[in-house]
PDB file of C-alpha atoms in Angstrom:
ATOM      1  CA  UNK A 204       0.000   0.000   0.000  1.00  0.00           C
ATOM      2  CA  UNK A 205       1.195   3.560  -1.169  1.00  0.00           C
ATOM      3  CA  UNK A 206       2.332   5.844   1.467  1.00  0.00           C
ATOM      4  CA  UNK A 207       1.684   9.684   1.339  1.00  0.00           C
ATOM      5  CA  UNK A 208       2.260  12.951   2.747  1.00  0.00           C
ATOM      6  CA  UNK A 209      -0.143  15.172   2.097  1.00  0.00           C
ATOM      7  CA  UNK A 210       0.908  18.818   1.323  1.00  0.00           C
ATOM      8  CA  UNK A 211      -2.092  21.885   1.655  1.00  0.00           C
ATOM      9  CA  UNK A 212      -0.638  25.549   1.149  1.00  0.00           C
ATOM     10  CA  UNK A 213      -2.177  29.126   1.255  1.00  0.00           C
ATOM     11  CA  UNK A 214      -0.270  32.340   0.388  1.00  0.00           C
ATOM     12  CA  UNK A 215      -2.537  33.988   3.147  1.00  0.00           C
ATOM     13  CA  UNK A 216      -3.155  32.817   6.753  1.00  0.00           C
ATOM     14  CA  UNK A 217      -6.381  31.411   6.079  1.00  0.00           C
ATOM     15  CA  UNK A 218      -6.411  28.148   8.843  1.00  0.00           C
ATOM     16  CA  UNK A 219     -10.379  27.410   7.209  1.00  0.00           C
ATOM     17  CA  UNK A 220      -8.967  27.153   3.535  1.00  0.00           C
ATOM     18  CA  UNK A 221      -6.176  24.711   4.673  1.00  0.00           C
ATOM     19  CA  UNK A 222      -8.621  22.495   6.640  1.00  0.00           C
ATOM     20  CA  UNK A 223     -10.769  22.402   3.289  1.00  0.00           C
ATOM     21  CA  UNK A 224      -7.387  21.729   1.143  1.00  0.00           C
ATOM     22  CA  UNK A 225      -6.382  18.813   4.220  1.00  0.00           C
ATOM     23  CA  UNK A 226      -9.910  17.669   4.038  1.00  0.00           C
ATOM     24  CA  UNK A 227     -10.053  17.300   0.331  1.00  0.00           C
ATOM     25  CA  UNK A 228      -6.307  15.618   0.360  1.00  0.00           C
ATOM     26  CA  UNK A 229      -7.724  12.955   3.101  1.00  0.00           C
ATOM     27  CA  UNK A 230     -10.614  11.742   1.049  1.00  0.00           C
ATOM     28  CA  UNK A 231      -8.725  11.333  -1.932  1.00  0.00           C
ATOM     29  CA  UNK A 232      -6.026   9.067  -0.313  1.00  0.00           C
ATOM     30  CA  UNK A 233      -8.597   7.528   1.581  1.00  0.00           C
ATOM     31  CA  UNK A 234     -10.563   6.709  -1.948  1.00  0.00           C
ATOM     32  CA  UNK A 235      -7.508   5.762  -3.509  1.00  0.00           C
ATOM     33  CA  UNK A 236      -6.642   3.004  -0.812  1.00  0.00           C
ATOM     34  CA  UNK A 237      -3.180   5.228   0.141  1.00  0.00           C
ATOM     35  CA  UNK A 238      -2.042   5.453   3.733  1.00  0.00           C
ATOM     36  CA  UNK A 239      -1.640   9.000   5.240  1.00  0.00           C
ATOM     37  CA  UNK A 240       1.873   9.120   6.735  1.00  0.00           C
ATOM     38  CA  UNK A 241       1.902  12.761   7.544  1.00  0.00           C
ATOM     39  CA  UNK A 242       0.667  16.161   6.608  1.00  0.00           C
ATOM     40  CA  UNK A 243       2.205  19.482   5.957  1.00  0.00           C
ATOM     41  CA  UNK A 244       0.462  22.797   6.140  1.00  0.00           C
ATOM     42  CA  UNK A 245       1.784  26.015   5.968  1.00  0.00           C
ATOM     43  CA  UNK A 246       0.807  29.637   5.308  1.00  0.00           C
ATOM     44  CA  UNK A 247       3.704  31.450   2.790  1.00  0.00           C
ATOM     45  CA  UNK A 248       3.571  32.632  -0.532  1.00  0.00           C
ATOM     46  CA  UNK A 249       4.103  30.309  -3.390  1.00  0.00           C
ATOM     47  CA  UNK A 250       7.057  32.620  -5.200  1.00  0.00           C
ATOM     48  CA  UNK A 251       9.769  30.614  -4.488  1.00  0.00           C
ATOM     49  CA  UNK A 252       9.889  26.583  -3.294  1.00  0.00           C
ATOM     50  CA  UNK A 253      12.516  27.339  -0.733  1.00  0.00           C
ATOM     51  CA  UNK A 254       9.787  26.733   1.928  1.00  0.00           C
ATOM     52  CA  UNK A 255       9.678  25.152   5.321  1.00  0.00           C
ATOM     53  CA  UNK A 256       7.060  23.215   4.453  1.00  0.00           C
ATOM     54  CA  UNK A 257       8.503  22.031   0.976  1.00  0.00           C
ATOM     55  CA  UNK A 258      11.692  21.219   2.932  1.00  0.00           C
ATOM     56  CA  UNK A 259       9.796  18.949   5.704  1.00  0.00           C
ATOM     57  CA  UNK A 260       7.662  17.032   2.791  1.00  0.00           C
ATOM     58  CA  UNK A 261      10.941  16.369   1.032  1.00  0.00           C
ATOM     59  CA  UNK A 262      12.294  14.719   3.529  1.00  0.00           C
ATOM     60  CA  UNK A 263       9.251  12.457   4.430  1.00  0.00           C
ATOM     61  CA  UNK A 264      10.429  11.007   0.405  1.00  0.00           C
ATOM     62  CA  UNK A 265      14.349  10.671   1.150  1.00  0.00           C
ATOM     63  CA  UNK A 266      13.095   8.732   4.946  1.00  0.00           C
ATOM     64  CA  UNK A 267      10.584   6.856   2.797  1.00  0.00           C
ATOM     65  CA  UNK A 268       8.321   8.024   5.279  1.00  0.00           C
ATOM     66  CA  UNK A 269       5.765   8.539   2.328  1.00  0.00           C
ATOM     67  CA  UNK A 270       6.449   7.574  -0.976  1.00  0.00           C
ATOM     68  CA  UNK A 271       3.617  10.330  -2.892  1.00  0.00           C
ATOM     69  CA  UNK A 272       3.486  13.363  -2.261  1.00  0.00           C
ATOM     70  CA  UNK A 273      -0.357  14.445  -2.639  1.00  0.00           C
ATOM     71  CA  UNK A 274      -1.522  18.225  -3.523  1.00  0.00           C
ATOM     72  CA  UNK A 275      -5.090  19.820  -4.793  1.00  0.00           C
ATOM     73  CA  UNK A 276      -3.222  20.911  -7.113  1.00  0.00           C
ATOM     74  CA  UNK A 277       0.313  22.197  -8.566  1.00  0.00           C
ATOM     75  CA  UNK A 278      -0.022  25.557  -7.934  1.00  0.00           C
ATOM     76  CA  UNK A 279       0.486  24.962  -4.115  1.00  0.00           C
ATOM     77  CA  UNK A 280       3.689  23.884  -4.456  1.00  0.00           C
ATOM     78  CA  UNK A 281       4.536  27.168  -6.270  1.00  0.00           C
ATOM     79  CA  UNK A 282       3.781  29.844  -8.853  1.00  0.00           C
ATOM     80  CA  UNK A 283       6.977  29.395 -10.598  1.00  0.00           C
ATOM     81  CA  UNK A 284       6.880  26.852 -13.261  1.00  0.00           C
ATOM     82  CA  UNK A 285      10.718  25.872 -13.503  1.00  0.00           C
ATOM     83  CA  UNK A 286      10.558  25.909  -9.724  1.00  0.00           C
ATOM     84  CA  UNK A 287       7.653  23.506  -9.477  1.00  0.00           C
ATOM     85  CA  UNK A 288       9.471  21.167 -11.657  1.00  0.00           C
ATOM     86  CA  UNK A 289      12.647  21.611  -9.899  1.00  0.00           C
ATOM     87  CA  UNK A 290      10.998  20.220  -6.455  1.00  0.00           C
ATOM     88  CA  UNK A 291       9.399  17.615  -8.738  1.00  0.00           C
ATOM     89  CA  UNK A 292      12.308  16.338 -10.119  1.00  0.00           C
ATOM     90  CA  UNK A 293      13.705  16.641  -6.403  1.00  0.00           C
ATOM     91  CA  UNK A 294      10.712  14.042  -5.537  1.00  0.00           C
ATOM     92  CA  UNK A 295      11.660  12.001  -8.265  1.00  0.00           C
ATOM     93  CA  UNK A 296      15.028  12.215  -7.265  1.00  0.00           C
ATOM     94  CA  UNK A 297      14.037  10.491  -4.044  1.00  0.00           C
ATOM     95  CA  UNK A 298      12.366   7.694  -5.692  1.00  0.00           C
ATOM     96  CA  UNK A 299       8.980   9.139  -5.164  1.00  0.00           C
ATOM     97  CA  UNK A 300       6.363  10.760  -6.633  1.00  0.00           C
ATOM     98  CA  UNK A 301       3.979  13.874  -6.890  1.00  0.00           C
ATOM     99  CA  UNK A 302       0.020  13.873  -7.263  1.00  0.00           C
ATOM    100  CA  UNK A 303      -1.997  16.549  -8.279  1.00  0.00           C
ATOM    101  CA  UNK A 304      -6.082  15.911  -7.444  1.00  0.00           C
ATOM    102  CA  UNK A 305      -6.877  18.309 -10.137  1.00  0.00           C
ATOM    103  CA  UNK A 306      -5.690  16.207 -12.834  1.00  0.00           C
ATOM    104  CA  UNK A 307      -5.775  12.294 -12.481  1.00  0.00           C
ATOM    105  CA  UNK A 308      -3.679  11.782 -15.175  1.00  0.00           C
ATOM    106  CA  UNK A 309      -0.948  12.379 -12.783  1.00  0.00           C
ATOM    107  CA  UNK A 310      -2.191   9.895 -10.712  1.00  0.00           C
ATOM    108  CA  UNK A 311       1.430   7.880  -9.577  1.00  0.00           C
ATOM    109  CA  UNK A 312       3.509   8.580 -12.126  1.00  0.00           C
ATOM    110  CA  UNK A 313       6.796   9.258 -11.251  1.00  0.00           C
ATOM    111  CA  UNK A 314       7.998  13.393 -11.857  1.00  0.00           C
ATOM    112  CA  UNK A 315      10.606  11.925 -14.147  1.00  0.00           C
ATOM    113  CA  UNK A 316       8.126  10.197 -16.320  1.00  0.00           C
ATOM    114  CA  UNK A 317       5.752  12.905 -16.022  1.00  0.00           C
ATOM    115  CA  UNK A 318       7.794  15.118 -17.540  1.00  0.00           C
ATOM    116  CA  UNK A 319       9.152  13.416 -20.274  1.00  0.00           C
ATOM    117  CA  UNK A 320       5.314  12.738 -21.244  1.00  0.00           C
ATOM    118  CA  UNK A 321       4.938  16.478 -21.290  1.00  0.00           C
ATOM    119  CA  UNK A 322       7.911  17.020 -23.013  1.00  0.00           C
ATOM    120  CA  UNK A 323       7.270  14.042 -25.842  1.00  0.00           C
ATOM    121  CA  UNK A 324       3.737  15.816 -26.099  1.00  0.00           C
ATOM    122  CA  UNK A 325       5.000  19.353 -27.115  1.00  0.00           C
ATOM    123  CA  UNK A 326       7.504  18.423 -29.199  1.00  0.00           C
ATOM    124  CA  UNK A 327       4.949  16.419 -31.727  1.00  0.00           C
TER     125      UNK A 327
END
């Protein structure tokens, strides 16, 4: 059984959206038969992945704490698109991977192999 860490963010103190976010994140693992191991929520602004938060969920991978790293979506990790795959890769790095709710094609596939999907995609 899949391990994750779930991973809620808000660029605005805002403790109601990141129980909805958490909330959202458990019934999705829970649905998709994955374990929680641990949850990260934190309150910054998305400009730059050099985050507390980012840092802690990370390291949940490398401990194989968790093995997925679950978001609503990719924006919370950041706003910066070669940052975002920067972490990802990071993840992938680890051996583990990154799911985004708000598109299931994601669902478990490894950053790595995410990317190069993308990246065979654009260049057809």
């Amino acid at each position: 059984m899949k391990k994750c860490w779930l991973y809620a963010r808000t660029a605005h103190k805002d403790d109601i959206a990141l129980a909805f976010q958490i909330e959202k994140l458990s019934d999705y693992a829970n649905k998709n038969n994955l374990v929680i191991a641990g949850i990260t929520a934190e309150s910054v602004t998305g400009l730059s992945c050099n985050r507390v938060g980012l840092k802690e969920t990370l390291q949940a991978i490398r401990s194989n704490q968790a093995d997925t790293v679950l978001v609503t979506d990719l924006s919370r990790i950041g706003r910066s698109i070669p940052d975002v795959i920067e972490w990802q890769s990071k993840v992938c790095e680890e051996g583990g991977a990154v799911v985004s709710m708000q598109n299931n094609m994601f669902t478990y596939m490894k950053t790595c192999e995410l990317l190069k999907l993308c990246f065979e995609q654009r260049c057809r």
